Coordinates of C-alpha atoms in Angstrom, one line a residue:
Chain Z
M1 CA -30.3 5.9 -72.1
I2 CA -31.3 7.8 -74.8
A3 CA -33.6 10.7 -73.3
V4 CA -36.8 10.9 -74.3
A5 CA -37.1 14.0 -76.6
A6 CA -40.2 15.6 -74.8
G7 CA -40.4 17.9 -78.6
P8 CA -44.2 18.0 -81.0
N9 CA -42.0 14.6 -82.7
R10 CA -43.6 11.4 -81.9
I11 CA -41.5 9.2 -83.7
D12 CA -38.6 11.2 -82.3
P13 CA -38.0 8.2 -79.1
Y14 CA -37.5 5.4 -81.8
V15 CA -35.2 6.7 -84.3
I16 CA -32.0 4.8 -82.7
P17 CA -33.9 1.8 -82.0
A18 CA -34.7 1.7 -85.7
L19 CA -31.8 2.2 -86.7
D20 CA -30.0 0.0 -83.7
G21 CA -32.6 -2.8 -85.9
V22 CA -31.1 -1.6 -89.5
A23 CA -27.1 -2.8 -87.9
Y24 CA -28.7 -6.1 -86.5
G25 CA -30.5 -6.8 -89.5
L26 CA -27.7 -6.3 -91.9
L27 CA -25.6 -7.6 -89.1
V28 CA -27.7 -11.5 -89.0
F29 CA -27.3 -11.1 -93.6
V30 CA -24.4 -11.2 -93.8
A31 CA -23.9 -14.3 -91.0
A32 CA -27.7 -16.2 -92.2
A33 CA -25.9 -15.8 -95.7
G34 CA -23.1 -18.3 -96.0
L35 CA -25.9 -20.0 -93.9
V36 CA -27.8 -19.6 -97.8
F37 CA -25.1 -20.7 -99.4
C38 CA -24.0 -23.3 -97.7
F39 CA -27.5 -25.8 -98.2
G40 CA -29.1 -23.6 -101.5
V41 CA -26.0 -25.2 -103.2
A42 CA -24.2 -28.1 -101.2
N43 CA -27.5 -29.0 -100.0
I44 CA -25.9 -29.1 -96.6
L45 CA -28.0 -28.3 -93.3
N46 CA -25.5 -26.8 -91.4
L47 CA -26.0 -26.8 -87.9
A48 CA -22.3 -25.3 -87.0
H49 CA -22.4 -22.5 -89.3
G50 CA -22.8 -20.6 -85.2
M51 CA -19.1 -21.7 -84.8
L52 CA -17.8 -20.7 -87.3
Y53 CA -19.2 -16.8 -86.1
A54 CA -17.8 -17.2 -82.5
I55 CA -14.8 -18.1 -84.6
G56 CA -15.0 -15.1 -86.2
G57 CA -15.9 -13.4 -82.5
Y58 CA -13.7 -14.5 -79.8
T59 CA -10.9 -13.8 -82.7
A60 CA -12.7 -10.1 -82.7
A61 CA -12.1 -10.2 -78.5
A62 CA -8.8 -11.5 -78.6
V63 CA -7.5 -9.5 -81.2
L64 CA -8.8 -6.0 -80.7
D65 CA -6.7 -3.5 -78.5
G66 CA -8.2 -0.1 -80.2
G67 CA -6.3 0.6 -82.9
W68 CA -7.5 0.4 -86.9
T69 CA -3.9 -2.2 -87.9
S70 CA -5.7 -4.5 -84.9
L71 CA -9.0 -4.3 -86.5
A72 CA -7.9 -6.0 -89.9
L73 CA -5.5 -8.6 -88.0
A74 CA -8.4 -9.9 -86.5
L75 CA -10.8 -9.1 -89.7
G76 CA -8.0 -10.5 -91.8
V77 CA -7.3 -12.9 -88.7
G78 CA -11.2 -14.5 -88.3
V79 CA -12.0 -14.4 -91.7
L80 CA -8.8 -16.8 -92.6
A81 CA -9.5 -19.1 -89.4
A82 CA -14.1 -18.9 -90.4
A83 CA -12.9 -20.4 -93.8
A84 CA -10.7 -23.0 -92.9
A85 CA -13.2 -23.9 -90.3
G86 CA -15.5 -24.1 -93.4
V87 CA -13.0 -25.8 -95.0
L88 CA -12.4 -29.3 -92.1
L89 CA -16.0 -28.4 -91.4
A90 CA -16.3 -29.5 -95.6
G91 CA -14.1 -32.6 -95.7
L92 CA -15.6 -34.0 -93.0
L93 CA -19.0 -34.3 -95.0
T94 CA -16.8 -35.5 -97.5
P95 CA -17.7 -39.4 -96.6
V96 CA -21.5 -38.4 -95.8
A97 CA -21.7 -35.3 -98.9
T98 CA -24.2 -38.0 -100.8
G99 CA -25.8 -39.1 -97.8
N100 CA -28.9 -38.0 -96.0
H101 CA -29.8 -34.9 -94.7
L102 CA -30.3 -36.5 -90.8
T103 CA -27.0 -37.4 -91.6
Q104 CA -25.4 -34.7 -91.6
A105 CA -27.5 -32.7 -89.8
L106 CA -25.6 -34.6 -87.1
L107 CA -22.6 -34.6 -88.2
T108 CA -22.3 -30.6 -88.6
F109 CA -24.3 -30.8 -84.5
G110 CA -21.5 -32.8 -83.6
V111 CA -18.7 -30.4 -84.8
A112 CA -20.5 -27.6 -83.2
L113 CA -21.2 -29.6 -79.7
A114 CA -17.1 -30.2 -80.5
G115 CA -16.5 -26.9 -81.9
G116 CA -17.9 -25.0 -78.9
S117 CA -16.3 -26.6 -76.4
L118 CA -13.2 -25.9 -77.2
L119 CA -13.7 -21.6 -78.1
V120 CA -14.4 -21.8 -74.3
A121 CA -11.9 -24.0 -73.7
G122 CA -10.0 -21.9 -75.1
F123 CA -11.0 -18.3 -74.5
G124 CA -12.4 -19.4 -70.9
P125 CA -16.2 -19.3 -69.7
D126 CA -16.6 -15.6 -69.4
D127 CA -17.8 -13.6 -72.3
P128 CA -14.3 -11.6 -73.2
Q129 CA -14.8 -8.1 -74.3
V130 CA -13.9 -6.6 -77.4
L131 CA -12.0 -3.4 -77.6
V132 CA -13.3 -1.2 -81.1
P133 CA -11.5 0.8 -83.0
A134 CA -10.9 4.6 -80.2
A135 CA -11.5 6.7 -83.7
L136 CA -14.3 4.7 -83.2
D137 CA -15.8 4.6 -79.3
G138 CA -17.6 8.2 -79.1
S139 CA -20.6 8.8 -80.9
V140 CA -22.6 10.6 -82.7
Q141 CA -25.2 12.7 -83.5
V142 CA -28.3 11.5 -85.5
A143 CA -31.0 13.4 -86.2
G144 CA -30.8 14.8 -83.1
H145 CA -29.5 11.8 -80.6
R146 CA -26.4 10.7 -80.5
Y147 CA -25.3 7.1 -81.7
A148 CA -22.6 4.6 -81.2
A149 CA -20.0 6.1 -84.0
Y150 CA -19.1 2.5 -84.9
R151 CA -22.7 1.5 -85.1
L152 CA -23.3 4.3 -88.3
V153 CA -20.0 2.6 -89.5
F154 CA -21.3 -0.7 -89.3
I155 CA -23.5 0.0 -90.8
V156 CA -22.0 1.5 -93.8
V157 CA -19.6 -1.6 -93.9
A158 CA -22.2 -5.3 -93.8
A159 CA -24.0 -2.3 -96.7
A160 CA -21.1 -3.2 -98.8
L161 CA -21.0 -5.8 -97.8
A162 CA -24.1 -7.5 -98.8
A163 CA -24.0 -5.2 -102.4
G164 CA -20.5 -6.8 -103.2
L165 CA -22.4 -10.2 -101.9
Y166 CA -25.4 -9.0 -104.3
L167 CA -22.7 -8.7 -107.1
T168 CA -20.7 -11.6 -106.6
V169 CA -23.6 -13.7 -107.1
R170 CA -24.9 -11.9 -110.3
R171 CA -21.4 -10.8 -111.7
T172 CA -19.3 -12.8 -111.7
R173 CA -18.7 -16.7 -113.4
A174 CA -18.0 -17.4 -109.8
G175 CA -21.7 -16.6 -108.4
M176 CA -23.0 -17.7 -111.6
L177 CA -21.7 -21.4 -111.5
V178 CA -23.3 -21.5 -107.4
R179 CA -26.5 -20.1 -109.7
A180 CA -25.3 -22.6 -112.0
A181 CA -25.3 -25.6 -109.8
V182 CA -28.2 -24.9 -107.4
D183 CA -30.0 -24.7 -110.5
D184 CA -28.8 -28.0 -112.2
P185 CA -25.8 -30.0 -110.0
E186 CA -25.1 -32.1 -113.1
M187 CA -25.0 -29.9 -115.1
V188 CA -22.4 -27.5 -114.4
A189 CA -20.4 -31.4 -113.4
C190 CA -20.8 -32.8 -117.0
L191 CA -18.5 -28.9 -117.0
G192 CA -16.3 -30.5 -115.2
V193 CA -16.3 -28.6 -112.5
S194 CA -16.4 -30.9 -109.5
P195 CA -19.3 -31.1 -107.1
T196 CA -15.9 -31.8 -104.2
R197 CA -14.8 -28.7 -105.6
I198 CA -18.1 -26.2 -104.9
R199 CA -19.0 -28.3 -101.5
V200 CA -15.8 -27.0 -100.4
G201 CA -15.7 -23.3 -102.2
V202 CA -18.6 -23.0 -100.9
L203 CA -18.9 -23.8 -96.5
A204 CA -15.1 -21.9 -96.9
A205 CA -17.2 -18.9 -98.4
G206 CA -19.7 -18.9 -96.3
G207 CA -17.1 -19.6 -93.4
A208 CA -15.2 -16.3 -94.3
L209 CA -19.4 -14.9 -94.5
A210 CA -20.0 -15.7 -91.1
G211 CA -16.0 -14.5 -89.5
A212 CA -16.4 -11.8 -91.3
A213 CA -20.2 -10.8 -89.8
G214 CA -18.7 -12.4 -86.2
V215 CA -15.6 -9.4 -85.9
L216 CA -17.1 -6.9 -87.2
G217 CA -20.4 -8.1 -85.4
A218 CA -18.8 -8.5 -81.6
P219 CA -19.8 -6.1 -79.8
I220 CA -23.8 -6.0 -81.6
I221 CA -23.7 -9.4 -81.2
G222 CA -20.4 -10.7 -78.5
P223 CA -19.1 -14.0 -77.9
G224 CA -20.1 -15.6 -75.8
A225 CA -21.3 -19.2 -75.0
D226 CA -24.8 -18.7 -76.0
T227 CA -23.2 -17.2 -79.5
A228 CA -23.2 -20.0 -82.0
D229 CA -27.2 -21.0 -81.5
T230 CA -28.7 -17.3 -80.9
V231 CA -26.8 -16.7 -84.4
L232 CA -27.4 -20.2 -85.9
L233 CA -30.8 -20.2 -84.9
L234 CA -31.5 -16.2 -86.6
S235 CA -29.6 -17.4 -89.5
L236 CA -33.1 -20.1 -89.0
V237 CA -34.9 -18.1 -88.9
V238 CA -34.4 -15.4 -92.2
V239 CA -33.5 -17.8 -94.1
V240 CA -36.6 -19.4 -93.1
L241 CA -38.5 -16.0 -93.3
G242 CA -37.4 -14.4 -96.5
G243 CA -38.8 -17.5 -98.2
L244 CA -35.5 -19.7 -98.9
G245 CA -35.9 -17.3 -102.2
S246 CA -34.1 -14.7 -102.8
M247 CA -31.0 -13.3 -101.8
V248 CA -33.3 -9.5 -101.6
G249 CA -35.9 -11.6 -100.4
T250 CA -33.2 -13.1 -97.0
L251 CA -31.9 -9.4 -96.6
L252 CA -35.6 -8.4 -96.7
A253 CA -36.0 -11.0 -93.6
A254 CA -33.1 -9.8 -92.0
L255 CA -33.9 -6.3 -91.6
A256 CA -37.0 -7.6 -90.6
I257 CA -35.9 -9.0 -87.6
G258 CA -33.6 -6.6 -86.0
E259 CA -36.2 -4.5 -86.7
I260 CA -38.5 -6.8 -84.6
Q261 CA -35.6 -7.5 -81.8
T262 CA -35.2 -3.5 -81.5
L263 CA -37.9 -1.8 -82.0
G264 CA -39.8 -4.0 -81.1
V265 CA -38.5 -4.2 -78.0
A266 CA -38.9 -0.6 -77.7
L267 CA -42.7 -0.2 -78.8
L268 CA -44.0 -3.3 -77.2
P269 CA -42.4 -5.3 -74.4
S270 CA -44.2 -6.8 -72.5
A271 CA -44.6 -8.9 -76.3
A272 CA -41.1 -8.4 -77.6
P273 CA -40.0 -12.2 -77.0
F274 CA -43.4 -14.0 -78.9
L275 CA -42.5 -10.9 -81.9
L276 CA -40.4 -13.3 -83.2
F277 CA -41.7 -15.5 -82.7
A278 CA -45.2 -14.2 -84.0
A279 CA -43.7 -12.9 -87.3
M280 CA -42.3 -16.4 -88.7
A281 CA -45.2 -17.7 -88.0
A282 CA -47.7 -15.1 -89.9
V283 CA -45.0 -14.9 -93.2
L284 CA -45.2 -18.7 -93.0
A285 CA -48.6 -19.1 -93.1
V286 CA -49.0 -17.0 -96.0
R287 CA -46.4 -18.0 -97.6
A288 CA -45.4 -22.3 -96.6
R289 CA -46.5 -23.1 -99.8
G290 CA -43.5 -20.6 -102.2
L291 CA -41.0 -22.3 -100.2
A292 CA -40.0 -22.5 -103.3
L293 CA -36.0 -24.2 -103.6
R294 CA -34.8 -21.2 -105.5
W295 CA -31.8 -20.7 -102.8
V296 CA -29.1 -18.2 -104.9
A297 CA -30.6 -16.8 -107.7
T298 CA -31.5 -13.1 -107.7
Chain R
M1 CA -38.2 -68.8 -90.4
R2 CA -35.3 -66.8 -90.7
D3 CA -38.6 -63.8 -89.4
E4 CA -40.0 -65.6 -87.1
V5 CA -36.2 -66.3 -84.6
L6 CA -36.2 -62.1 -85.1
R7 CA -39.3 -61.6 -84.0
R8 CA -38.5 -64.3 -81.3
V9 CA -35.0 -62.3 -80.1
R10 CA -36.8 -58.9 -80.1
A11 CA -39.9 -60.0 -77.3
A12 CA -37.9 -62.3 -75.6
V13 CA -35.0 -58.3 -75.4
A14 CA -37.8 -55.9 -75.1
T15 CA -38.8 -58.8 -72.4
L16 CA -35.6 -58.6 -70.5
V17 CA -35.9 -55.4 -70.4
L18 CA -38.9 -54.3 -69.3
A19 CA -38.4 -56.8 -66.0
G20 CA -34.9 -55.3 -66.2
L21 CA -36.4 -51.5 -66.1
L22 CA -39.9 -52.7 -63.3
V23 CA -37.1 -53.6 -60.5
A24 CA -33.9 -50.9 -61.1
P25 CA -35.7 -49.4 -58.0
W26 CA -34.1 -51.9 -55.4
V27 CA -31.1 -52.6 -57.7
V28 CA -29.6 -48.6 -57.8
D29 CA -29.8 -45.4 -55.0
D30 CA -32.5 -43.3 -54.9
Y31 CA -30.2 -40.7 -57.4
T32 CA -29.3 -43.3 -60.0
A33 CA -33.2 -43.1 -59.8
A34 CA -34.1 -40.1 -60.6
I35 CA -32.0 -40.0 -63.6
L36 CA -33.5 -43.3 -64.7
A37 CA -37.0 -41.5 -64.7
R38 CA -35.7 -38.5 -67.0
T39 CA -34.6 -40.5 -69.0
L40 CA -37.7 -42.5 -69.9
A41 CA -39.1 -38.9 -69.7
L42 CA -36.6 -38.0 -72.8
G43 CA -37.1 -41.7 -74.8
L44 CA -40.9 -40.3 -74.8
V45 CA -40.1 -37.7 -75.9
G46 CA -37.5 -39.5 -78.7
V47 CA -41.1 -41.4 -79.4
S48 CA -43.1 -39.1 -80.1
V49 CA -39.4 -37.7 -82.6
A50 CA -39.2 -41.4 -84.5
L51 CA -43.3 -40.7 -84.8
L52 CA -42.9 -38.0 -87.1
T53 CA -39.1 -38.6 -88.3
G54 CA -39.7 -42.4 -89.4
V55 CA -43.2 -43.1 -89.3
A56 CA -44.4 -40.1 -90.9
G57 CA -40.6 -38.6 -92.7
M58 CA -41.2 -35.2 -91.4
P59 CA -37.7 -35.4 -89.6
T60 CA -38.1 -33.0 -86.7
L61 CA -35.8 -30.6 -84.3
G62 CA -37.9 -29.8 -82.2
Q63 CA -40.1 -31.5 -80.6
T64 CA -38.0 -30.1 -76.8
A65 CA -41.2 -27.5 -78.1
P66 CA -44.2 -29.3 -77.1
Y67 CA -42.2 -31.2 -74.4
A68 CA -41.3 -27.9 -72.8
A69 CA -44.8 -26.9 -73.1
G70 CA -46.5 -29.4 -72.3
A71 CA -43.9 -29.6 -68.7
Y72 CA -44.3 -25.8 -68.0
A73 CA -48.3 -26.8 -68.0
S74 CA -47.5 -29.7 -66.2
A75 CA -45.3 -27.5 -63.1
V76 CA -48.2 -25.3 -63.2
L77 CA -51.1 -26.9 -63.0
G78 CA -49.3 -29.4 -60.2
S79 CA -48.5 -26.2 -57.6
Q80 CA -51.6 -24.4 -57.8
V81 CA -55.2 -26.7 -59.3
S82 CA -54.5 -29.9 -58.6
D83 CA -51.8 -33.1 -57.9
V84 CA -53.0 -35.7 -59.2
G85 CA -51.0 -37.6 -61.6
V86 CA -53.4 -39.0 -63.7
V87 CA -55.0 -35.0 -64.7
Q88 CA -51.3 -33.1 -64.9
V89 CA -50.4 -35.5 -67.7
A90 CA -53.3 -34.9 -69.8
V91 CA -53.1 -31.3 -69.1
A92 CA -49.7 -31.7 -70.6
A93 CA -50.3 -33.5 -73.3
L94 CA -52.6 -31.0 -74.5
A95 CA -51.4 -28.4 -74.2
G96 CA -49.0 -29.9 -76.1
A97 CA -51.2 -31.0 -79.6
T98 CA -52.3 -27.0 -78.2
L99 CA -48.2 -25.7 -79.5
A100 CA -47.6 -28.8 -82.0
A101 CA -50.9 -27.4 -83.2
V102 CA -50.3 -24.2 -84.1
T103 CA -47.5 -24.2 -85.1
L104 CA -48.9 -27.0 -87.9
P105 CA -49.0 -23.9 -91.2
L106 CA -45.6 -23.9 -90.2
V107 CA -44.3 -27.5 -90.9
V108 CA -46.6 -29.6 -92.7
P109 CA -46.4 -27.9 -96.2
A110 CA -42.7 -28.5 -95.7
R111 CA -41.0 -31.8 -96.6
G112 CA -37.2 -33.1 -95.9
V113 CA -34.6 -30.5 -94.9
I114 CA -36.8 -27.7 -94.9
V115 CA -39.0 -29.2 -91.8
L116 CA -35.6 -29.5 -90.0
M117 CA -35.0 -26.1 -90.1
I118 CA -38.2 -25.0 -89.5
T119 CA -38.9 -27.4 -86.7
L120 CA -35.4 -26.7 -85.3
A121 CA -36.4 -22.3 -85.0
V122 CA -39.8 -23.3 -83.6
G123 CA -37.7 -25.6 -81.5
E124 CA -35.2 -22.6 -81.0
L125 CA -38.1 -19.6 -79.9
A126 CA -39.7 -22.2 -77.2
V127 CA -37.0 -21.7 -75.4
T128 CA -36.8 -18.3 -76.2
V129 CA -40.2 -17.9 -74.6
L130 CA -39.9 -19.6 -72.0
G131 CA -36.2 -17.1 -71.4
R132 CA -37.9 -14.7 -70.8
W133 CA -41.5 -15.0 -70.3
R134 CA -40.8 -14.7 -65.5
S135 CA -43.8 -14.5 -64.3
V136 CA -44.8 -18.1 -64.9
T137 CA -42.0 -19.9 -66.1
G138 CA -39.7 -18.5 -63.6
G139 CA -37.2 -16.8 -66.6
T140 CA -33.6 -19.0 -67.3
D141 CA -33.8 -19.6 -63.0
G142 CA -36.4 -21.9 -64.0
L143 CA -39.2 -23.5 -61.5
A144 CA -39.2 -24.9 -58.6
G145 CA -40.5 -26.6 -55.4
I146 CA -42.9 -27.8 -58.2
A147 CA -45.0 -29.8 -54.8
G148 CA -45.4 -34.5 -55.3
V149 CA -47.2 -35.8 -57.6
R150 CA -50.1 -38.7 -56.0
P151 CA -50.7 -41.2 -59.5
F152 CA -54.2 -41.5 -59.2
W153 CA -57.4 -39.5 -56.7
G154 CA -57.0 -41.9 -53.0
L155 CA -53.8 -42.0 -52.8
P156 CA -50.5 -40.9 -51.4
V157 CA -48.5 -38.3 -52.8
L158 CA -45.4 -40.2 -54.2
V159 CA -42.4 -39.4 -52.1
T160 CA -39.1 -41.4 -53.6
D161 CA -37.5 -41.6 -55.6
Q162 CA -38.4 -45.1 -55.9
A163 CA -41.6 -44.7 -56.2
R164 CA -41.9 -42.0 -58.6
Y165 CA -39.6 -44.4 -61.5
L166 CA -42.2 -46.6 -61.1
Y167 CA -45.5 -44.5 -61.7
T168 CA -43.1 -42.5 -65.0
L169 CA -42.4 -46.1 -66.5
V170 CA -45.9 -46.9 -65.8
V171 CA -47.3 -43.8 -67.9
V172 CA -44.4 -44.4 -70.7
A173 CA -45.4 -47.3 -70.8
T174 CA -48.9 -46.7 -71.4
L175 CA -48.3 -44.1 -73.7
V176 CA -45.7 -46.3 -76.1
G177 CA -47.6 -48.9 -75.8
A178 CA -51.1 -47.2 -77.2
V179 CA -48.9 -45.9 -80.1
L180 CA -47.1 -49.1 -80.8
L181 CA -50.9 -50.6 -81.2
L182 CA -52.3 -47.5 -83.3
L183 CA -49.9 -47.7 -85.3
R184 CA -50.7 -50.7 -86.1
T185 CA -53.9 -49.4 -87.3
R186 CA -55.1 -47.9 -90.5
A187 CA -54.1 -45.2 -89.3
G188 CA -50.0 -46.2 -88.8
V189 CA -51.0 -47.7 -92.5
L190 CA -51.5 -44.6 -94.3
L191 CA -48.5 -43.0 -92.5
R192 CA -45.7 -45.1 -93.6
A193 CA -47.7 -45.1 -97.2
G194 CA -47.6 -41.3 -97.1
R195 CA -44.4 -41.4 -95.6
D196 CA -42.9 -43.6 -99.0
D197 CA -44.9 -42.4 -102.5
E198 CA -46.8 -39.8 -101.2
M199 CA -47.8 -38.6 -104.9
R200 CA -49.4 -42.2 -105.5
L201 CA -51.7 -41.7 -101.9
R202 CA -52.4 -39.0 -103.4
A203 CA -53.4 -39.4 -106.4
S204 CA -55.5 -42.4 -104.9
G205 CA -58.1 -39.7 -103.5
H206 CA -56.4 -39.0 -99.8
R207 CA -55.4 -36.5 -98.0
V208 CA -52.1 -36.7 -96.4
P209 CA -51.6 -33.6 -94.9
L210 CA -54.9 -34.3 -92.3
Y211 CA -52.7 -37.2 -91.9
L212 CA -49.4 -35.2 -91.1
S213 CA -51.3 -33.0 -89.5
G214 CA -52.8 -36.0 -87.1
A215 CA -49.7 -37.7 -86.8
H216 CA -47.7 -33.8 -85.5
V217 CA -50.4 -33.2 -83.0
A218 CA -50.3 -36.6 -81.3
A219 CA -46.8 -36.5 -81.7
G220 CA -47.5 -32.9 -79.6
A221 CA -49.4 -34.7 -76.7
I222 CA -47.3 -37.7 -75.8
A223 CA -43.9 -35.0 -76.1
G224 CA -46.2 -32.8 -73.9
A225 CA -47.4 -35.9 -72.1
A226 CA -43.6 -37.3 -71.3
G227 CA -42.6 -32.5 -70.1
S228 CA -44.8 -33.5 -67.3
L229 CA -42.6 -36.5 -66.4
L230 CA -39.9 -35.2 -66.5
V231 CA -41.3 -32.4 -63.4
V232 CA -41.7 -35.4 -62.0
A233 CA -38.9 -37.1 -61.9
Q234 CA -36.5 -34.2 -62.0
Q235 CA -39.3 -31.5 -59.6
Y236 CA -37.7 -28.8 -60.6
I237 CA -38.0 -27.5 -65.5
S238 CA -35.5 -24.8 -66.2
P239 CA -35.4 -24.2 -70.5
A240 CA -32.1 -24.8 -70.6
D241 CA -33.5 -28.6 -69.9
F242 CA -35.7 -27.6 -73.6
G243 CA -32.7 -26.6 -75.7
F244 CA -31.5 -27.1 -79.4
D245 CA -28.8 -30.0 -77.5
T246 CA -31.5 -31.9 -76.2
S247 CA -32.9 -32.1 -79.6
A248 CA -30.4 -33.4 -81.8
L249 CA -30.0 -35.7 -79.1
L250 CA -33.0 -37.1 -79.3
L251 CA -32.7 -37.4 -83.3
L252 CA -29.7 -38.6 -82.6
G253 CA -30.2 -42.2 -80.8
V254 CA -33.8 -42.0 -82.5
V255 CA -31.0 -42.7 -85.6
I256 CA -29.5 -44.5 -83.5
G257 CA -32.9 -47.2 -83.2
G258 CA -33.9 -47.1 -86.3
T259 CA -36.7 -43.9 -87.1
A260 CA -38.8 -46.3 -88.5
S261 CA -38.8 -48.7 -85.4
V262 CA -40.2 -46.7 -82.6
G263 CA -39.5 -49.3 -80.1
G264 CA -35.7 -48.5 -81.2
A265 CA -36.1 -45.0 -81.2
L266 CA -37.0 -46.3 -77.7
V267 CA -33.9 -47.6 -76.8
G268 CA -31.8 -45.8 -78.9
A269 CA -32.5 -42.3 -77.5
V270 CA -31.6 -43.6 -73.4
L271 CA -28.8 -45.0 -74.8
V272 CA -27.9 -41.3 -75.9
I273 CA -28.7 -39.4 -72.7
A274 CA -28.0 -42.1 -70.4
V275 CA -24.4 -41.3 -72.1
R276 CA -24.6 -37.7 -72.2
D277 CA -25.3 -38.4 -68.6
W278 CA -22.9 -41.1 -67.3
L279 CA -20.0 -38.1 -69.5
F280 CA -20.8 -34.7 -67.9
G281 CA -20.6 -36.8 -64.6
V282 CA -16.3 -38.8 -65.4
L283 CA -16.0 -35.6 -67.4
P284 CA -16.6 -31.8 -66.7
G285 CA -16.2 -30.0 -68.6
H286 CA -15.3 -31.9 -71.3
A287 CA -18.5 -33.3 -71.8
P288 CA -19.7 -31.4 -74.9
L289 CA -16.5 -32.2 -76.2
V290 CA -17.0 -35.7 -75.6
L291 CA -20.0 -36.3 -76.8
G292 CA -19.7 -33.3 -80.4
A293 CA -16.2 -36.1 -81.4
L294 CA -19.0 -39.6 -80.6
F295 CA -21.6 -37.3 -82.2
V296 CA -19.3 -37.7 -86.1
A297 CA -17.7 -40.9 -85.0
T298 CA -20.7 -42.7 -84.3
V299 CA -21.8 -40.3 -88.4
Y300 CA -19.7 -42.2 -89.7
L301 CA -19.6 -45.9 -88.1
L302 CA -23.9 -46.0 -88.7
P303 CA -23.2 -43.8 -92.0
T304 CA -27.1 -44.7 -92.5
G305 CA -28.2 -45.5 -89.9
V306 CA -29.6 -48.7 -88.2
T307 CA -32.8 -47.6 -89.4
R308 CA -32.1 -49.2 -92.7
A309 CA -31.6 -52.4 -92.3
R310 CA -34.9 -52.6 -90.0
R311 CA -36.3 -51.6 -92.7
P312 CA -39.8 -53.4 -93.6
R313 CA -39.9 -55.8 -96.0
P314 CA -40.7 -52.8 -99.5
I315 CA -44.4 -54.6 -101.3
P316 CA -43.6 -55.0 -104.1
A317 CA -45.1 -52.0 -106.6
P318 CA -45.8 -52.3 -109.4
R319 CA -44.8 -48.8 -111.2
P320 CA -46.1 -46.7 -114.5
P321 CA -43.6 -47.6 -117.7
D322 CA -43.5 -43.8 -118.8
A323 CA -43.1 -42.2 -114.8
T324 CA -40.3 -39.9 -114.6
P325 CA -38.0 -40.0 -111.8
T326 CA -38.4 -36.9 -109.6
R327 CA -35.9 -33.7 -109.9
D328 CA -37.7 -32.0 -106.6
R329 CA -34.6 -31.9 -104.2
D330 CA -36.7 -30.5 -102.0
V331 CA -38.4 -33.6 -101.2
T332 CA -35.4 -35.9 -101.3
P333 CA -36.5 -39.4 -100.9
E334 CA -33.5 -40.3 -99.3
L335 CA -35.4 -38.2 -96.1
R336 CA -38.1 -40.4 -95.4
V337 CA -36.5 -43.0 -94.0

């Protein structure tokens, strides 16, 4: 535990939880972004999204051995595996792509149930240990406190990922197509882009993002039997809190969730279990009517 | 003519099922009777899911939240205040209704798949709270050693699995009967009308959000009452009883049974839960895998559910010639099964 500084600065003890909150929030953002895309573009509520993250997490646990090479390998394998799972999911969804959302939700839930079971069968029922690169295993000084180096690096990497995502959606042709598909799928189809390809691409991209979050976030939300559920819940809450509106909104919501989960526990330990719910209720009560479906438009 | 035959067949099947349920405790062993009682309680939650999903057009994955509220209220009440079943069911229903009322601002303004997401988050958060609020819920260890229940003042405490099963059956039958009667009244007609064409109903001066709120609170009360029955049936509860998989299974059962039909939903939910419990018995460790595959297979075999077949006959409505088709993806019409 971090020794509470008895110095004159009263916010001092909360620096570390606040920083942890940023790391947690960015992790949730990268994980949730895939869900936002999937729902916004392909119009599919993907209840198997948490499982895609878990694939990344288990890959990290299996591949990481404390070296940099293994981190690169884990990232490559995890992203590919989760993207492949996304493609598989898109294939499974093909016959019901134009069906109703209930059917899609049930299908993706069935996949999540079976996939989660396969992951536990493959990697064992115990939560595996994750070895971060030895160079990042230590701690660094932050504002007079010791802080895990890995988390600090994670914050930088995840922030870069978030920025990259924003720029991709804003500036590239793929991003433009994605935004166009949200606004007017028929028009995009007229441009010669098949809706099936968009769906496959979006689920693959969502999977890749979730897989990357799973590998990099394994030391923060580690792989285990509950991981898929936890990540799905956090993603849904973030997506709803973000106003179902913008990437920026989603990012802010994710950071808020991160702070609630870490700073909230430090400040109000007895109320902590209820804070997440209270925050969601408060936001939705105020702006529930504003939940317009402008998903990926920034 | 065909309708008349169908109605008779349905009535005959319902009578047979009810008769079978009544004699079941004398045919099966204690363990099975206890499982049956728990399955009936879950079936009642399925009825509340059907009320929201099929009748009101609000597809829900979060009915485990009021269900859990009712179960814990009933358990705490049973061990500290009253062992009278009627009181416990009433308090549990009140707890479920209260929770549903608290979540109204989240659920009622949303439509379609957004409701699925919000209710799912509500249900999951409820489980999180249950797991952490140790002083009341016993945390993830759950509450055990819950005192026996006496159905009514002056009656003996139920000690056998058979007796507890019959108690569950009577309460479920009463509540389902009440729901069926209620749906035949003006309230049921208005709910269905709102589901089928909200704009028209609003235009004719009806306050649709008010009806949806009523349905949501009523469904919460039913799910809460089911929670009380779960406590009686298994005499032990933990957050694991109210997980995300339970919500999804119930929704699957309701879709299979036909979302618009309350009786069908009850049968579907009971069927799905029974298959799950049976699978857990015969395939220890691999049940989720098989269950997931069954889910996928069911979706393929019943892409639109049995729901479409069971839809009540549409009433031909004259449409204004200049009616513009709605492009609002938020209000996906096909979701209003």
